[in-house]
XYZ file of C-alpha atoms in Angstrom:
609
model
C -35.516 -17.600 -12.358
C -38.212 -17.677 -9.516
C -37.787 -21.278 -9.231
C -33.925 -20.975 -9.036
C -34.328 -18.349 -6.331
C -36.907 -20.448 -4.251
C -34.577 -23.714 -4.580
C -31.701 -21.589 -3.451
C -33.244 -20.936 -0.258
C -35.868 -23.086 0.722
C -33.834 -25.382 2.859
C -33.082 -22.420 5.038
C -37.090 -21.831 5.558
C -37.545 -25.751 5.778
C -38.566 -25.156 9.829
C -40.474 -21.880 9.263
C -39.490 -18.174 9.115
C -35.840 -16.738 9.748
C -34.544 -14.052 12.028
C -32.182 -11.488 11.323
C -29.382 -13.937 12.073
C -30.940 -16.402 9.493
C -31.316 -13.623 7.090
C -27.497 -13.052 7.586
C -26.271 -16.356 7.226
C -28.371 -16.970 4.105
C -26.943 -13.844 2.206
C -23.345 -15.025 3.049
C -24.099 -18.649 1.674
C -25.440 -17.068 -1.248
C -22.038 -14.820 -1.496
C -23.953 -11.749 -1.518
C -21.780 -8.576 0.133
C -24.026 -6.228 2.212
C -23.374 -3.725 4.843
C -24.815 -4.674 8.032
C -26.319 -1.328 8.878
C -28.321 -1.175 5.694
C -29.535 -5.120 6.112
C -30.731 -4.119 9.677
C -32.566 -1.309 8.444
C -34.100 -2.885 5.359
C -35.085 -5.890 7.706
C -36.497 -3.505 10.222
C -38.661 -1.939 7.738
C -39.915 -5.178 6.262
C -40.909 -6.716 9.860
C -42.614 -3.148 11.012
C -45.299 -4.029 8.442
C -46.118 -7.044 10.459
C -45.805 -8.558 14.110
C -42.618 -10.404 15.545
C -38.988 -10.148 14.395
C -39.119 -12.989 11.668
C -39.438 -12.924 7.925
C -41.179 -15.226 5.441
C -39.503 -16.203 2.036
C -41.445 -13.167 0.164
C -39.907 -11.082 2.579
C -36.713 -12.645 2.124
C -36.815 -12.001 -1.745
C -37.906 -8.483 -1.379
C -34.926 -7.826 1.166
C -32.499 -9.260 -1.414
C -33.885 -7.338 -4.164
C -33.553 -4.181 -2.147
C -29.876 -5.142 -1.628
C -28.893 -6.871 -4.941
C -31.144 -5.441 -7.712
C -29.647 -1.856 -8.333
C -31.698 0.308 -10.550
C -28.712 1.388 -12.535
C -27.740 -2.552 -13.571
C -31.473 -2.886 -14.653
C -31.269 0.022 -17.131
C -27.977 -1.244 -18.478
C -29.517 -4.853 -18.555
C -32.635 -3.828 -20.301
C -30.860 -1.621 -22.853
C -29.078 -4.787 -24.344
C -31.848 -7.374 -23.356
C -33.961 -8.706 -26.317
C -37.220 -9.025 -24.007
C -36.068 -7.734 -20.575
C -35.103 -11.289 -19.290
C -32.461 -12.585 -21.119
C -29.252 -11.318 -22.256
C -28.207 -13.837 -25.280
C -24.512 -14.451 -26.220
C -24.408 -11.857 -28.784
C -26.121 -9.120 -27.040
C -23.648 -9.366 -24.142
C -20.836 -9.080 -26.624
C -22.178 -5.875 -27.966
C -22.256 -4.751 -24.541
C -18.600 -5.647 -23.617
C -17.446 -3.513 -27.009
C -19.899 -0.667 -26.292
C -20.207 -0.142 -22.815
C -16.626 -1.598 -21.539
C -14.567 -0.665 -24.822
C -13.314 -4.397 -24.831
C -12.609 -4.095 -28.660
C -10.833 -7.535 -28.403
C -13.789 -9.313 -27.084
C -15.257 -11.956 -29.078
C -17.950 -14.739 -28.661
C -15.432 -16.813 -26.740
C -15.034 -13.921 -23.953
C -18.782 -13.623 -23.674
C -19.429 -17.358 -23.373
C -16.352 -17.471 -20.443
C -18.450 -14.901 -18.646
C -21.715 -16.763 -18.851
C -20.218 -19.631 -17.719
C -18.503 -18.123 -14.855
C -21.198 -15.749 -13.648
C -24.513 -17.131 -14.696
C -26.080 -18.937 -11.488
C -29.076 -20.300 -12.920
C -28.255 -23.606 -15.093
C -30.888 -23.976 -17.732
C -30.210 -20.423 -18.722
C -26.321 -21.302 -18.733
C -26.773 -24.009 -20.808
C -28.548 -21.976 -23.312
C -25.296 -19.934 -23.625
C -27.467 -16.742 -22.330
C -27.061 -14.544 -19.458
C -30.018 -13.475 -16.839
C -30.297 -10.391 -14.727
C -28.870 -12.531 -12.042
C -25.725 -13.420 -13.745
C -25.438 -10.012 -15.132
C -25.519 -8.795 -11.423
C -22.878 -10.948 -10.517
C -20.569 -10.226 -13.399
C -20.913 -6.327 -12.679
C -19.845 -6.745 -9.029
C -17.071 -8.848 -9.919
C -13.125 -7.969 -10.393
C -13.481 -7.942 -14.033
C -15.758 -4.572 -13.814
C -13.789 -3.473 -10.841
C -12.003 0.409 -11.913
C -8.815 -1.475 -11.162
C -7.189 -3.148 -14.304
C -7.485 -6.932 -13.614
C -4.196 -7.286 -15.657
C -2.661 -5.196 -12.807
C -3.729 -7.522 -10.201
C -0.871 -9.857 -10.638
C 2.931 -9.117 -11.448
C 3.213 -7.742 -15.251
C 6.263 -5.648 -15.160
C 9.700 -6.479 -16.089
C 11.275 -7.742 -12.895
C 14.732 -8.036 -14.385
C 16.134 -4.424 -13.798
C 18.257 -3.251 -11.292
C 16.889 -2.903 -7.837
C 17.402 1.014 -7.994
C 14.809 1.120 -10.877
C 11.774 0.289 -9.036
C 9.697 1.995 -6.430
C 9.924 -0.045 -3.266
C 7.046 -0.405 -0.627
C 8.599 0.699 2.554
C 7.901 1.587 6.289
C 9.010 3.623 9.038
C 9.213 2.704 12.842
C 7.416 -0.446 11.738
C 6.915 -1.592 15.144
C 4.835 0.975 16.186
C 0.856 0.766 16.031
C -0.116 3.647 18.214
C 2.211 6.923 18.304
C 5.830 7.632 18.272
C 6.280 8.325 21.926
C 3.889 6.300 24.208
C 2.706 3.815 21.632
C 2.819 -0.091 22.024
C 5.472 -1.729 20.234
C 3.817 -4.692 18.862
C 4.780 -7.687 16.667
C 1.306 -7.122 14.805
C 3.241 -4.097 13.290
C 5.558 -6.494 11.517
C 3.076 -8.874 10.125
C 0.220 -6.696 9.071
C 3.237 -4.167 6.882
C 4.505 -7.627 5.465
C 0.906 -8.805 4.690
C 0.632 -5.648 2.996
C 3.362 -6.164 0.768
C 5.900 -3.828 2.444
C 9.252 -4.720 0.982
C 11.310 -2.509 3.374
C 11.178 -2.663 6.992
C 12.812 -0.779 9.566
C 14.158 -2.190 12.854
C 15.318 0.206 15.780
C 17.698 -1.808 17.736
C 19.321 -1.101 21.130
C 21.117 -3.344 23.751
C 18.784 -5.214 26.316
C 19.501 -7.438 29.335
C 21.314 -10.443 29.367
C 22.897 -9.659 26.320
C 19.667 -9.910 23.991
C 19.322 -7.009 21.836
C 15.516 -5.106 21.809
C 13.638 -3.294 19.546
C 12.065 0.064 20.304
C 11.960 3.746 19.553
C 14.975 4.888 21.317
C 14.628 7.375 24.230
C 11.023 7.214 24.321
C 8.300 5.477 26.267
C 7.376 2.736 23.566
C 7.453 -0.828 24.625
C 10.378 -3.162 23.958
C 10.202 -6.365 22.048
C 13.225 -8.416 21.834
C 14.848 -8.776 18.048
C 14.771 -12.257 18.121
C 10.885 -12.331 18.174
C 10.948 -9.579 15.646
C 13.174 -11.806 13.179
C 10.780 -15.030 13.959
C 7.709 -13.153 12.894
C 9.447 -11.721 9.593
C 10.713 -15.168 8.752
C 7.264 -16.281 8.924
C 5.736 -13.632 6.984
C 8.347 -12.321 4.649
C 7.384 -13.922 1.535
C 3.401 -14.702 2.180
C 2.370 -11.581 0.062
C 5.241 -11.213 -2.384
C 8.318 -13.583 -3.231
C 10.565 -10.299 -4.181
C 13.298 -9.495 -1.904
C 12.717 -8.109 1.820
C 15.173 -5.526 3.092
C 15.578 -5.058 6.718
C 16.924 -1.628 7.495
C 18.642 -1.791 10.933
C 18.816 1.406 12.823
C 21.570 0.175 15.005
C 22.303 1.613 18.566
C 24.012 -1.957 19.960
C 26.867 -2.360 21.208
C 29.622 -4.659 19.004
C 28.720 -7.713 21.298
C 24.825 -7.256 20.720
C 25.515 -6.704 17.260
C 27.155 -10.436 17.179
C 24.075 -11.566 18.939
C 21.779 -9.854 16.132
C 23.931 -11.338 13.181
C 23.685 -14.888 14.902
C 19.818 -14.439 15.073
C 19.554 -13.279 11.779
C 21.688 -16.341 10.411
C 20.097 -18.802 12.698
C 16.484 -17.852 12.181
C 16.589 -16.574 8.800
C 18.844 -19.515 7.111
C 18.906 -19.835 3.399
C 16.504 -16.955 3.051
C 19.476 -14.568 4.395
C 21.754 -12.895 1.616
C 24.976 -13.069 3.052
C 27.414 -12.947 -0.023
C 26.984 -11.452 -3.332
C 25.230 -13.404 -6.052
C 27.525 -15.699 -7.902
C 30.249 -14.456 -5.726
C 30.912 -11.552 -7.589
C 32.388 -8.685 -5.643
C 33.132 -5.997 -8.583
C 29.395 -4.803 -9.304
C 28.452 -1.858 -11.861
C 24.954 -2.400 -11.145
C 22.696 -3.914 -8.569
C 21.009 -7.315 -9.264
C 17.346 -7.380 -10.012
C 14.261 -8.231 -7.961
C 13.863 -11.264 -10.040
C 17.168 -12.587 -9.011
C 16.655 -11.793 -5.224
C 13.529 -13.573 -5.224
C 12.674 -15.083 -1.732
C 15.880 -13.398 -0.045
C 16.063 -11.121 3.021
C 18.610 -8.229 2.417
C 20.391 -6.448 5.565
C 20.603 -2.701 5.079
C 23.280 -1.268 7.774
C 26.586 0.195 7.898
C 29.613 -1.875 6.606
C 33.313 -1.899 7.204
C 35.566 -2.334 4.394
C 34.639 -3.975 1.062
C 32.692 -6.964 -0.318
C 35.770 -8.622 -0.856
C 37.200 -8.189 2.407
C 33.908 -9.877 3.980
C 34.072 -12.749 1.527
C 37.734 -13.474 2.808
C 36.445 -13.197 6.199
C 33.587 -15.254 6.032
C 35.884 -18.238 5.128
C 38.317 -17.192 8.333
C 35.052 -17.066 10.457
C 36.003 -14.349 12.672
C 34.094 -13.986 15.864
C 34.421 -11.229 18.403
C 35.921 -8.722 16.262
C 34.819 -5.201 15.599
C 36.084 -2.268 13.687
C 35.190 1.481 14.120
C 33.939 3.280 11.447
C 33.982 7.328 11.986
C 30.844 9.416 11.397
C 32.433 10.788 8.317
C 31.538 7.520 6.480
C 28.456 6.463 8.034
C 25.631 8.153 10.053
C 22.811 6.205 11.567
C 19.823 6.387 9.252
C 17.488 8.559 11.270
C 19.830 10.620 13.368
C 20.402 13.778 11.419
C 19.565 16.827 13.133
C 15.828 16.699 12.413
C 15.390 13.583 14.454
C 15.101 12.884 18.010
C 17.400 14.385 20.529
C 21.339 13.748 20.550
C 22.340 10.727 22.503
C 24.252 11.744 25.616
C 25.127 9.919 28.647
C 22.250 9.914 30.883
C 22.741 10.858 34.681
C 19.746 9.824 36.492
C 19.319 12.795 38.767
C 19.195 15.381 36.317
C 18.214 13.731 32.926
C 15.140 15.647 32.194
C 16.064 19.121 32.910
C 19.507 18.488 31.526
C 18.147 17.991 27.978
C 15.835 20.664 28.033
C 18.146 23.458 29.180
C 21.428 22.973 27.527
C 21.346 24.298 23.965
C 21.484 21.360 21.425
C 24.942 20.431 20.400
C 26.118 21.732 17.003
C 26.261 19.570 14.058
C 30.121 19.153 14.128
C 30.258 17.731 17.280
C 28.632 14.828 15.870
C 31.596 13.008 14.432
C 31.197 10.223 16.563
C 33.222 6.753 16.059
C 30.686 3.674 15.799
C 31.788 0.465 16.348
C 30.558 -2.406 13.947
C 30.720 -5.986 14.973
C 32.259 -7.449 11.605
C 29.952 -10.657 11.803
C 27.033 -8.176 11.334
C 28.933 -5.961 8.845
C 29.701 -8.920 6.473
C 25.876 -9.815 6.266
C 25.630 -6.413 4.028
C 25.763 -7.085 0.652
C 23.707 -4.940 -1.682
C 22.367 -2.410 0.868
C 25.165 -0.601 2.783
C 23.912 2.505 4.247
C 25.945 5.385 3.399
C 25.754 8.839 4.805
C 24.554 11.235 2.378
C 27.074 14.253 1.663
C 26.047 15.929 -1.497
C 25.146 14.966 -4.977
C 28.485 15.832 -6.293
C 30.183 13.454 -3.917
C 27.831 10.831 -4.460
C 28.773 11.052 -8.267
C 32.378 10.700 -7.641
C 32.598 8.209 -4.848
C 29.409 6.363 -4.362
C 29.304 2.714 -5.432
C 25.876 1.233 -6.717
C 25.402 -1.004 -3.575
C 25.336 1.940 -1.224
C 22.376 3.557 -0.141
C 21.591 6.993 1.178
C 18.682 7.775 3.774
C 17.551 11.491 3.902
C 15.037 13.012 6.029
C 11.834 14.496 4.448
C 12.863 18.280 5.162
C 16.323 17.784 3.787
C 14.752 15.928 0.717
C 12.303 18.321 0.293
C 14.800 21.281 -0.028
C 16.928 19.221 -2.258
C 14.297 18.484 -4.631
C 13.061 22.390 -4.528
C 16.695 23.689 -5.436
C 18.179 20.806 -7.366
C 15.598 18.483 -8.856
C 17.861 17.381 -11.885
C 20.685 16.489 -9.653
C 18.365 14.617 -7.442
C 16.612 12.817 -10.213
C 20.045 11.901 -11.715
C 21.268 10.568 -8.041
C 17.614 8.211 -8.017
C 18.520 6.762 -11.405
C 21.880 5.471 -9.866
C 21.378 4.720 -6.133
C 18.506 3.437 -4.106
C 17.589 6.579 -2.001
C 15.162 6.085 1.295
C 13.228 9.137 2.476
C 11.917 8.961 6.179
C 9.539 11.126 8.384
C 11.153 13.960 10.392
C 11.179 12.702 14.155
C 9.357 15.796 15.324
C 6.008 14.090 13.900
C 5.271 12.826 17.484
C 1.938 11.446 16.532
C 3.387 9.374 13.654
C 1.895 11.601 11.123
C 3.115 11.277 7.403
C 4.350 13.490 4.515
C 3.093 13.454 0.945
C 5.060 10.494 -0.865
C 4.007 11.843 -4.143
C 6.634 14.502 -3.953
C 9.351 12.016 -3.734
C 7.936 9.466 -6.097
C 7.984 12.159 -8.771
C 11.958 12.497 -8.411
C 12.221 8.596 -8.473
C 13.121 7.991 -4.845
C 12.748 4.328 -4.338
C 12.049 3.901 -0.716
C 9.814 6.339 0.637
C 9.052 5.368 4.061
C 5.609 6.301 5.910
C 4.380 5.258 9.341
C 2.103 2.241 8.052
C 0.170 2.471 11.471
C -1.069 5.841 10.653
C -4.448 6.081 8.399
C -4.987 9.111 6.133
C -4.462 10.412 2.571
C -1.114 9.890 2.651
C -0.895 6.337 3.510
C -3.861 5.769 1.039
C -1.598 6.875 -1.626
C 1.179 4.535 -0.622
C -1.555 1.714 -0.434
C -2.920 2.677 -3.762
C 0.535 2.874 -5.722
C 1.576 -0.434 -4.572
C -1.809 -2.172 -5.695
C -0.162 -2.211 -8.632
C 2.010 -4.830 -10.233
C 0.023 -7.567 -8.200
C 0.952 -5.883 -4.950
C 4.217 -7.319 -4.765
C 5.833 -4.073 -3.309
C 7.905 -3.481 -6.579
C 6.493 -1.177 -9.005
C 8.806 -0.349 -12.077
C 9.540 3.404 -12.385
C 8.785 5.462 -15.234
C 11.484 4.994 -18.120
C 12.212 8.882 -17.531
C 13.261 8.312 -14.271
C 15.388 5.268 -14.930
C 17.589 6.810 -17.801
C 20.737 8.054 -16.388
C 20.623 11.016 -19.168
C 16.956 11.794 -18.588
C 16.115 15.939 -18.483
C 12.776 15.192 -16.773
C 11.952 17.078 -13.627
C 8.417 17.183 -12.211
C 7.992 21.329 -12.553
C 9.416 21.016 -16.413
C 7.991 17.918 -17.823
C 8.780 19.020 -21.260
C 8.982 16.292 -23.946
C 8.455 13.553 -21.624
C 4.577 14.502 -21.374
C 1.941 12.118 -22.436
C -1.147 13.959 -22.125
C -4.164 12.025 -21.387
C -7.852 13.416 -21.251
C -9.703 11.416 -18.313
C -13.511 11.451 -18.390
C -14.976 9.854 -15.132
C -18.888 9.599 -14.689
C -19.798 9.609 -11.451
C -23.067 7.556 -11.601
C -23.964 6.232 -7.839
C -23.136 4.791 -4.843
C -24.526 1.577 -3.082
C -24.434 0.686 0.449
C -22.057 3.498 1.624
C -21.418 3.436 5.345
C -23.916 5.510 7.198
C -22.905 8.552 8.949
C -21.894 8.144 12.581
C -24.471 10.724 13.438
C -27.449 8.655 11.726
C -29.346 6.526 13.859
C -30.568 4.484 10.845
C -28.625 4.251 7.703
C -28.627 7.813 6.707
C -25.705 10.165 5.211
C -25.442 13.006 3.061
C -22.765 11.696 0.661
C -20.779 13.749 -1.491
C -17.613 12.585 -3.658
C -14.144 14.246 -4.101
C -12.053 13.197 -6.838
C -8.338 14.101 -6.790
C -5.639 13.651 -8.672
C -1.965 13.616 -7.423
C 1.087 13.794 -9.650
C 3.585 16.143 -10.736
C 2.523 19.848 -9.757
C 0.717 20.713 -12.951
C -1.565 17.537 -12.626
C -2.757 18.008 -9.218
C -6.475 18.633 -9.372
C -9.413 18.256 -7.150
C -13.341 18.033 -8.015
C -16.465 17.678 -5.985
C -19.959 16.305 -6.601
C -22.853 17.707 -5.218
C -24.426 16.302 -1.919
C -26.904 13.715 -2.037
C -29.438 14.297 0.857
C -30.258 11.445 3.477
C -29.018 8.326 1.590
C -26.207 6.143 2.052
C -27.817 3.129 0.629
C -28.174 4.257 -2.865
C -27.278 7.783 -3.922
C -27.194 8.854 -7.435
C -25.267 11.528 -9.046
C -24.755 11.224 -12.560
C -22.233 13.684 -13.016
C -19.019 13.768 -15.288
C -15.602 15.233 -14.614
C -12.837 15.785 -16.935
C -8.957 15.747 -16.018
C -6.139 16.431 -18.423
C -3.112 14.515 -17.072
C 0.443 15.404 -18.402
C 2.153 12.662 -16.581
C -0.109 9.764 -16.355
C 2.769 7.362 -15.309
C 3.237 9.268 -12.002
C -0.496 9.801 -11.454
C -2.641 8.687 -8.702
C -6.359 9.022 -8.493
C -8.483 9.088 -5.124
C -12.240 9.019 -4.773
C -13.142 10.175 -1.174
C -16.634 9.563 -0.212
C -17.567 12.262 2.555
C -20.853 12.739 4.696
C -21.514 16.728 4.698
C -22.216 17.218 8.273
C -22.391 21.055 7.935
C -20.941 23.345 5.432
C -17.724 23.519 7.426
C -17.603 19.707 8.915
C -17.288 16.744 6.781
C -16.994 13.091 7.899
C -14.854 10.881 6.198
C -16.893 7.660 4.980
C -14.672 5.762 2.710
C -11.994 6.066 -0.051
C -10.432 4.359 -3.091
C -6.971 5.157 -4.465
C -4.910 3.746 -7.389
C -2.587 4.597 -10.155
C -4.085 6.338 -13.160
C -2.650 3.937 -15.361
C -4.339 0.965 -13.797
C -7.831 2.563 -14.493
C -10.225 0.395 -16.228
C -12.544 1.345 -19.183
C -15.999 0.980 -19.204
């Protein structure tokens, strides 16, 4: 293997020794992942022994080994290797069965791994694996804690839309906080590239009859609606081919709503879904993500029925608007827990007026909203419908009408009437959104609402933190396509499941996790070199009785290769809803911890081995 290594690196050393940049380039060429802080530290230690800041081929080999040859891998390799240097096909197969629990693995499986990961030609030709090949296999996606089958779409995508959890974003255009933050188009493209399938767009009247997008009554910057739709057109299906819902938070006059409708039609073209599939207006259930592939759906208030829309489309009615009174609709996010009420602003006493006078009572809010028919007619399967109560929905709501409920009201409903809430989400798409008083765009815990089957749990994608990490982790599942099939007990209309009383729906799983070691963890911000005092926290999020948190011990002064060798056990009643989060923190002091990194994934996507 030495010859292999020298052959690989000699070109880079043709003109003599190499410096740090050369070392970085060479590692990149060899496709070795490394953390620059750790590399710099090891490089510095290597050159401290001599003069100058360049290294020889021997030095490079030592650096390569320090970064790549993990002792934990070596122990494993030696345990299965016959002579400590080579792993024959049959021994690799033993390793797969015993350590990785791949009971269905056979000679072919082992051979495929050798062909894919063994870098040394003569070893590969003998159908064997060297330590170098073993390292490459251990560092590959196949050995990731995330099941490789779940990296692509594997779920049934032919069920009605309301049977899926749908990745959803709130105030998508905000990158900083809600009140002062710049609104950037980057907010849309980054959310779409993360697989988000429901974007919120807050629309207001702009100059020259051009609608604009910003967070109303606040100081966030304004972007033309047209530009937002261009960005959406470009990025809509880059990460997922399943339908994208644009949730319009619409404050525009009918005249500018017409401009919006024209924009949507002209820019999105065939991607825009503007009439029911197969012209069917009498639906008893929503179409599936599969049937709506590559389509953009508009979520907004709507006037009248689908049949009326279809007839109007044939007549092409321009310039018409109809009134919808607030008893039928309410703008998604303007219930009492949101921003201040809309009032005419007299420039002179606008500020004081808003503070001093008492907030208007709820019943004053019956306001007539005018909706341009041109925009209304683009709403097909996602009509925004004011939520009255569960009984009212059961009696009157159509399957293509969706409710948006603010987090505070939703939390209360989940507490006092979980069975009705779940019965509701088995039938209707329900969107939850953060309360407007979260000025810093903080998030709420989405798990509480996934537990009761809410499809669109909208979070502020621009705000990092545990709750956004849960969102990212949940939607890694099913190929990251933004749609995750709900468990059967949240799809069945006769379900008796509730998060606090799982009853017969429990499928207990005992989970044992051995925390072995870390490798190239981010050093602490306080460290002048590459040190940290890392500890690992393992958390389970799920139904209330599954919530759990366990901590490892602290390893002092080592971020390059800390070793724990600790085992943690969890009993999980409802694994289908459970998420697991690994969080690494640096213990600065007993009361102060610095976040170093985390990884969150669904418990059902955990790989064995």
